[in-house]
mmCIF file of C-alpha atoms in Angstrom:
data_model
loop_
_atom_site.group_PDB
_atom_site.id
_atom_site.type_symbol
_atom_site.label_atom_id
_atom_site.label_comp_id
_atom_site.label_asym_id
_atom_site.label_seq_id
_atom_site.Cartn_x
_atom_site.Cartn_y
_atom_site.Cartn_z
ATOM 1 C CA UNK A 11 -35.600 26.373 10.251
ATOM 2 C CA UNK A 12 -32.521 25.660 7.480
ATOM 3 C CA UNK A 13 -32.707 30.022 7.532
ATOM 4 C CA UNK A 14 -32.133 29.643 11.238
ATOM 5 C CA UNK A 15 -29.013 27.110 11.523
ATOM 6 C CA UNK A 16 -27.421 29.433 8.144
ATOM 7 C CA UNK A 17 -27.907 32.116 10.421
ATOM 8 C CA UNK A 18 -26.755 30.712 13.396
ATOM 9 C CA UNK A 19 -23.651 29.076 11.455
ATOM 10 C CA UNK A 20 -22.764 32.932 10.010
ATOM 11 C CA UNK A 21 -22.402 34.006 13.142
ATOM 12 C CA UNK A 22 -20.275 31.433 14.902
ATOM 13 C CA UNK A 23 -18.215 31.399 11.764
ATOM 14 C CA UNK A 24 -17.626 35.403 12.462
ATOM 15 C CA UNK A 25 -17.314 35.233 16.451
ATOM 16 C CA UNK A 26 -14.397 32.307 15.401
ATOM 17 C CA UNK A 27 -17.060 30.237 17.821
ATOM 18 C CA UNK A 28 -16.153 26.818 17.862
ATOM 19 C CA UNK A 29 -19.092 24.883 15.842
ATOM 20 C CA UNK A 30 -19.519 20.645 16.066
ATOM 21 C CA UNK A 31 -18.440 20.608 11.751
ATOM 22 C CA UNK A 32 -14.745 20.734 11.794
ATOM 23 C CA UNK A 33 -12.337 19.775 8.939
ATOM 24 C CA UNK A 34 -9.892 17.266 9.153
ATOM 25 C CA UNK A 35 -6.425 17.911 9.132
ATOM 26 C CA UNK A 36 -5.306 17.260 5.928
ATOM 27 C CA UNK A 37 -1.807 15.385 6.253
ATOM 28 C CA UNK A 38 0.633 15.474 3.084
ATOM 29 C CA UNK A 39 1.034 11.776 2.061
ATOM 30 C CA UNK A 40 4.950 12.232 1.926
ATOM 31 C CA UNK A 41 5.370 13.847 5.286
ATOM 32 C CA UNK A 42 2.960 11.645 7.326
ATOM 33 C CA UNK A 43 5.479 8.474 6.052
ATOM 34 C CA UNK A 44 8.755 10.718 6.524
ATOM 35 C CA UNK A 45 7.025 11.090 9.768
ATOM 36 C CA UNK A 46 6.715 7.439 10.726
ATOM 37 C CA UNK A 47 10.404 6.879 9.473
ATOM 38 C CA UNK A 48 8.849 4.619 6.398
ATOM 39 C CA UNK A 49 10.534 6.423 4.186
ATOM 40 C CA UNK A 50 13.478 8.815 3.843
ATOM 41 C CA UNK A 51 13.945 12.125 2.015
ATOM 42 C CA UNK A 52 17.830 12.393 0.911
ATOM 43 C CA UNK A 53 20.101 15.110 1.592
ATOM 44 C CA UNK A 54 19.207 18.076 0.125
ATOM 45 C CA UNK A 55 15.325 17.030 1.522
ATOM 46 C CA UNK A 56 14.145 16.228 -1.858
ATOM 47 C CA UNK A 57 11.549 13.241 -1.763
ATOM 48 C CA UNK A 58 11.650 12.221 -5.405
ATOM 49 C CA UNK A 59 8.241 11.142 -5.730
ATOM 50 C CA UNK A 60 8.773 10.510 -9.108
ATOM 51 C CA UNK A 61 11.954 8.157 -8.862
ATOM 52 C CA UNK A 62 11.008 4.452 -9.698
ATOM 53 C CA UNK A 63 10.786 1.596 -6.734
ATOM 54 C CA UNK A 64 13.196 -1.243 -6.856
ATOM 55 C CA UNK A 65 12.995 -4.907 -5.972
ATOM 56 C CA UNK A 66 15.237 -4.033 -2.517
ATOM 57 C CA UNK A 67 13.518 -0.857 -2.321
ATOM 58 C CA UNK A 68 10.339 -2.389 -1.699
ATOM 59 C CA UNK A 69 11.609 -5.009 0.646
ATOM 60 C CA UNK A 70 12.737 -2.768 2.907
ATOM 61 C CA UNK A 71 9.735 -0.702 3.224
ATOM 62 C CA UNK A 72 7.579 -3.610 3.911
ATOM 63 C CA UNK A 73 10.044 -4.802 6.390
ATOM 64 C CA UNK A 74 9.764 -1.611 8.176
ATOM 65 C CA UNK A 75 6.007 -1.048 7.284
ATOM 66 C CA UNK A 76 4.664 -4.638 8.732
ATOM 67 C CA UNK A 77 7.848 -5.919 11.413
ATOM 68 C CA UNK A 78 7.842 -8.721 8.970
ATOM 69 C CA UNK A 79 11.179 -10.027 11.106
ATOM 70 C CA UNK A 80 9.243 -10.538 13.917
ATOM 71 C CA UNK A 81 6.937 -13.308 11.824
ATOM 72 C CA UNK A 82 8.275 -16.740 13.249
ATOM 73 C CA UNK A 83 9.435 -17.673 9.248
ATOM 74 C CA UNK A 84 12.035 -14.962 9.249
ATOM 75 C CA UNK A 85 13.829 -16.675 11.641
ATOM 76 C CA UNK A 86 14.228 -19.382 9.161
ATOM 77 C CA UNK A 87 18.544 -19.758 7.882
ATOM 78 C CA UNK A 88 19.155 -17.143 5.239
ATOM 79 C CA UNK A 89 18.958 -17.885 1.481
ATOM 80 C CA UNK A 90 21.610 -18.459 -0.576
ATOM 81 C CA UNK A 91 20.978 -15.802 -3.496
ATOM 82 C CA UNK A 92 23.949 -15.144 -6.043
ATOM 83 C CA UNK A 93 22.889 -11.314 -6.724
ATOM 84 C CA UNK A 94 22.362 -10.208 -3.343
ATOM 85 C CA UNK A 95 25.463 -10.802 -0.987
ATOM 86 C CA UNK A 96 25.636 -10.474 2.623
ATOM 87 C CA UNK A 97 27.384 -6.598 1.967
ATOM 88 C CA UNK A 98 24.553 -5.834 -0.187
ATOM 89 C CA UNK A 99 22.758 -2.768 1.341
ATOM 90 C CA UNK A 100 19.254 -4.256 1.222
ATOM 91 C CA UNK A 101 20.514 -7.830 2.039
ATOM 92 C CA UNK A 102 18.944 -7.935 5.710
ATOM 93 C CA UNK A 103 15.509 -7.033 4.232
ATOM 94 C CA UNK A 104 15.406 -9.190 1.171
ATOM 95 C CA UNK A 105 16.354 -12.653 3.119
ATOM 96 C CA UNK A 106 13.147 -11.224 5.597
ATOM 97 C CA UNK A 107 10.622 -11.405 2.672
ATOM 98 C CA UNK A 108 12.003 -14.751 0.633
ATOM 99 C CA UNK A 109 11.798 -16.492 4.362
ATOM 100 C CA UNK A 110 8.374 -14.766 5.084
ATOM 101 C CA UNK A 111 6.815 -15.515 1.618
ATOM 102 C CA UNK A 112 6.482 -11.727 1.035
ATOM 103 C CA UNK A 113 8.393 -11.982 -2.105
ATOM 104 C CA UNK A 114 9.950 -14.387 -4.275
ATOM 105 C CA UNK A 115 12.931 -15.117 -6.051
ATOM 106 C CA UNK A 116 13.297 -16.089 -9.984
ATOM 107 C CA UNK A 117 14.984 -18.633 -11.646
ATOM 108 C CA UNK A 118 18.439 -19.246 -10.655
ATOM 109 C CA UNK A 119 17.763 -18.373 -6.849
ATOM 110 C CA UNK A 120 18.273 -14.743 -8.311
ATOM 111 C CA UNK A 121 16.162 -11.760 -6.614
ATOM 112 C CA UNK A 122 17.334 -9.212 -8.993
ATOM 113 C CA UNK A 123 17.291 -6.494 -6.201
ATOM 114 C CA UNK A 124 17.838 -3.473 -8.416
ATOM 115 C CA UNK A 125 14.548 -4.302 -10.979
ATOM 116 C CA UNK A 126 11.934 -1.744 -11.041
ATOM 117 C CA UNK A 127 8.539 -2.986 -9.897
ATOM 118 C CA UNK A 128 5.358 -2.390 -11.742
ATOM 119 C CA UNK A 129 2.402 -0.736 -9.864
ATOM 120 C CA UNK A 130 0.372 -4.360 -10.012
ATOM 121 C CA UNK A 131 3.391 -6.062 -8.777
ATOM 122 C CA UNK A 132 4.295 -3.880 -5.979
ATOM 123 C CA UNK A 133 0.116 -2.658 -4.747
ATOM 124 C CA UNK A 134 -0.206 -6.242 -5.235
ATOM 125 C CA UNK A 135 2.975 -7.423 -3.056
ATOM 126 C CA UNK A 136 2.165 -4.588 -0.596
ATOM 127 C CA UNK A 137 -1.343 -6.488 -0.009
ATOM 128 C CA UNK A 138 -0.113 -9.625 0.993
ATOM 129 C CA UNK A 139 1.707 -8.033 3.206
ATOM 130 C CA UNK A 140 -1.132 -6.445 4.720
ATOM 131 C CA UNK A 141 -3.129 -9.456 4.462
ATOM 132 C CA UNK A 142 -5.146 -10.487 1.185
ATOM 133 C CA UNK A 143 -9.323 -10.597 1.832
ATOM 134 C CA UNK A 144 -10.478 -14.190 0.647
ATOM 135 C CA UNK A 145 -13.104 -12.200 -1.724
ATOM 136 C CA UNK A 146 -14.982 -14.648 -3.513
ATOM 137 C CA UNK A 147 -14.382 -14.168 -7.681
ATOM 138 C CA UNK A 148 -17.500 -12.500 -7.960
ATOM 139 C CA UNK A 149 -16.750 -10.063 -5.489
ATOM 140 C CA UNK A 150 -13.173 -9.325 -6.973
ATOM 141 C CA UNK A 151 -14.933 -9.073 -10.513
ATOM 142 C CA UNK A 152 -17.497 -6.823 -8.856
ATOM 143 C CA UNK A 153 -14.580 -4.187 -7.460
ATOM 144 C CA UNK A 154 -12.261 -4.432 -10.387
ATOM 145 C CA UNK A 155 -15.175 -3.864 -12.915
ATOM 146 C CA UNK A 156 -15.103 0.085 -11.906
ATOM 147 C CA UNK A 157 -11.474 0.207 -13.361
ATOM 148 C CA UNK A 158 -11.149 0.690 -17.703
ATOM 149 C CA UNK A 159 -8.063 -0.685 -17.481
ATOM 150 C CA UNK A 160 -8.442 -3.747 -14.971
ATOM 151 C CA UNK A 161 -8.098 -6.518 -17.600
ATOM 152 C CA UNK A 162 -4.630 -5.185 -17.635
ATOM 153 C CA UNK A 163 -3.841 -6.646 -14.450
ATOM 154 C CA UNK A 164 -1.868 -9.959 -13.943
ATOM 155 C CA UNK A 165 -4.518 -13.289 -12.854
ATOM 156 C CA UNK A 166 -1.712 -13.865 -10.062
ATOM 157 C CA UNK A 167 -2.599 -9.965 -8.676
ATOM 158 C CA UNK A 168 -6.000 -9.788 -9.185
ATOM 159 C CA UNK A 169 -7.450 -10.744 -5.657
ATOM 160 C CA UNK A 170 -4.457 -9.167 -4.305
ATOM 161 C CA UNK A 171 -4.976 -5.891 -6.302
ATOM 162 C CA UNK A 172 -8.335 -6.062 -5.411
ATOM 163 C CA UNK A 173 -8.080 -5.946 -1.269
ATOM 164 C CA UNK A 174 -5.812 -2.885 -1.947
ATOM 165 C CA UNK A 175 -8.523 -1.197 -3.709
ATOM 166 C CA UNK A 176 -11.095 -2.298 -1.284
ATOM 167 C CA UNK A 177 -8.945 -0.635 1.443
ATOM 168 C CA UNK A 178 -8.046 2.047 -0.500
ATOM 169 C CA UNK A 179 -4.053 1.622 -0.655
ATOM 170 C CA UNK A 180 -4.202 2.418 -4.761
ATOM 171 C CA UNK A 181 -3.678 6.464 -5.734
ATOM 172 C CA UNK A 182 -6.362 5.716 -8.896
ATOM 173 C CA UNK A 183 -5.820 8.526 -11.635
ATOM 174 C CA UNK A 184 -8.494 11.090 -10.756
ATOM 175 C CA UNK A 185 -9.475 12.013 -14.297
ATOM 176 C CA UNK A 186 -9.848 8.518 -15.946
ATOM 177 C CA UNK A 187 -10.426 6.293 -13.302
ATOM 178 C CA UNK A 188 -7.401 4.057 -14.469
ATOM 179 C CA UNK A 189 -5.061 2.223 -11.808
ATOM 180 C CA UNK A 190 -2.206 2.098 -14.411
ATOM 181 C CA UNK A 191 -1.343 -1.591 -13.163
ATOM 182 C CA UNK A 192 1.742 -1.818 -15.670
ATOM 183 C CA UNK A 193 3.059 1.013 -15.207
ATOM 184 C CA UNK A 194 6.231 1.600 -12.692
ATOM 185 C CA UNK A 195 5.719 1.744 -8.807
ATOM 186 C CA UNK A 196 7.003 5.352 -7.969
ATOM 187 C CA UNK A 197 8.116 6.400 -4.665
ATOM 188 C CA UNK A 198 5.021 8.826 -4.611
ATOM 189 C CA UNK A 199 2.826 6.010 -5.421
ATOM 190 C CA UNK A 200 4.228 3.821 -2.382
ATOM 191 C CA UNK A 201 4.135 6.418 -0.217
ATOM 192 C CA UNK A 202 0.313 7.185 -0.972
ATOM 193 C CA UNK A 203 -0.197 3.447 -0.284
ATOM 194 C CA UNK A 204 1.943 3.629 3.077
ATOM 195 C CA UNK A 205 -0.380 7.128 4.425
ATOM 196 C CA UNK A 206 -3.312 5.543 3.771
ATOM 197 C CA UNK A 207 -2.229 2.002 5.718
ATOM 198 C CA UNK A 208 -1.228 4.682 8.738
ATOM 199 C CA UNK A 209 -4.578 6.239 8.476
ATOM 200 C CA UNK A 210 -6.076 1.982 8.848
ATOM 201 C CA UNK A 211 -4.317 1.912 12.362
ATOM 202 C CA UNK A 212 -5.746 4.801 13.573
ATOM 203 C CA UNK A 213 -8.990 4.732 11.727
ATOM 204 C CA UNK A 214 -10.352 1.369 10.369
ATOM 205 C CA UNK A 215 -12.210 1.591 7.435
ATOM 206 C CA UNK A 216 -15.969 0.493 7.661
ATOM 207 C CA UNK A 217 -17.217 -1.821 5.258
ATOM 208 C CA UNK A 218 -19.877 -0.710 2.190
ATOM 209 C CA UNK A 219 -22.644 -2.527 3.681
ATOM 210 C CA UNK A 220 -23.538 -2.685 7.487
ATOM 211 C CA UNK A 221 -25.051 -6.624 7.169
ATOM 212 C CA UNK A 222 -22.024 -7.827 5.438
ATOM 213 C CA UNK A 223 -19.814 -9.825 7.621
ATOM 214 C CA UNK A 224 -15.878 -8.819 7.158
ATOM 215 C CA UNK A 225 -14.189 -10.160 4.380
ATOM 216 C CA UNK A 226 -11.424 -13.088 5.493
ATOM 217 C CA UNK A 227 -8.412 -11.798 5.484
ATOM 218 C CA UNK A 228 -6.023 -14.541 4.551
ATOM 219 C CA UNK A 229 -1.981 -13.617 5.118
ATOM 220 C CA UNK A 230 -0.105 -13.845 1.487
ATOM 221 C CA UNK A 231 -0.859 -15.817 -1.584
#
């Protein structure tokens, strides 16, 4: 029988006969968010995957990622915050996650829009975006213990970190299995993160075991 379907597979492959296995379009991380207007490539249509994510840079993607200014908090007045006037390019954005809870400001009612991110900080942002799962601490101990370098990751992040690496939103280096929590948030590294939240909308992901019930998916922190 298995001589008969190699056989019959041979020959549809050689005819260019249309057979029921097909592979799935495999869509470049960086174009599918160019795509979706996410992100922007600049001038000379150089990405920079390797350019570091800001405080502002961030805000404004997961304005534009979740319509976080049509949540009924962003309608609340503006905040007053020293370093980020009302001419300030990302200014729009920034007041949308303070008054959403998105982000936070430091001491001083400063947002210090042009500090880098680290990867925990941003993956872990991005998720409460998205919408943290109220894992129970086993659970997030259970999904973070695959990681060698988990313990690196901030308390605050941890169930955070951990839906994004339940949903698969974390680029995970291939040859150590490390997620690299402090190191800085690239633009490739967001974008990876943004392709596979456009491949949730269009695909949901299906949970690891069929009895389980879905995990509670609490919005923020």
């Amino acid at each position: 029988m298995k001589k008969l379907v190699c056989v019959f597979f041979a020959i549809a492959l050689a005819q260019g006969v249309p057979t029921v296995v097909q592979s799935q379009q495999i869509i470049d991380p960086i174009d599918r968010v160019v795509s979706a207007g996410l992100m922007k490539k600049d001038a000379s249509g150089n990405f920079n995957a390797e350019g570091i994510v800001s405080r502002a840079d961030l805000a404004v993607i997961l304005v534009k990622t979740f319509g976080l200014e049509r949540r009924k908090t962003a309608q609340k007045p503006d905040m007053e915050m020293p370093d980020v006037p009302k001419s300030y390019w990302a200014y729009s954005a920034i007041q949308t996650v303070l008054k959403t809870g998105t982000m936070r400001g430091y001491r001083d009612g400063m947002f210090f829009p042009n500090q880098r991110v680290t990867r925990a900080e941003a993956l872990a942002i991005f998720a409460q975006a998205y919408g943290v799962f109220q894992f129970p601490d086993a659970t997030i101990a259970e999904i973070l213990a695959k990681y060698p370098d988990a313990g690196e990751i901030p308390s605050w992040a941890r169930k955070s970190l951990a839906t994004a690496l339940y949903e698969g939103f974390v680029n995970v280096d291939i040859a150590t299995n490390k997620i690299n929590p402090l190191k800085p948030m690239t633009r490739g590294d967001i974008a990876y993160a943004l392709s596979k939240y456009l491949e949730r909308q269009v695909r949901p992901t299906s949970l690891p075991v069929p009895d389980e019930e879905p995990p509670n998916r609490g919005m923020g922190r």
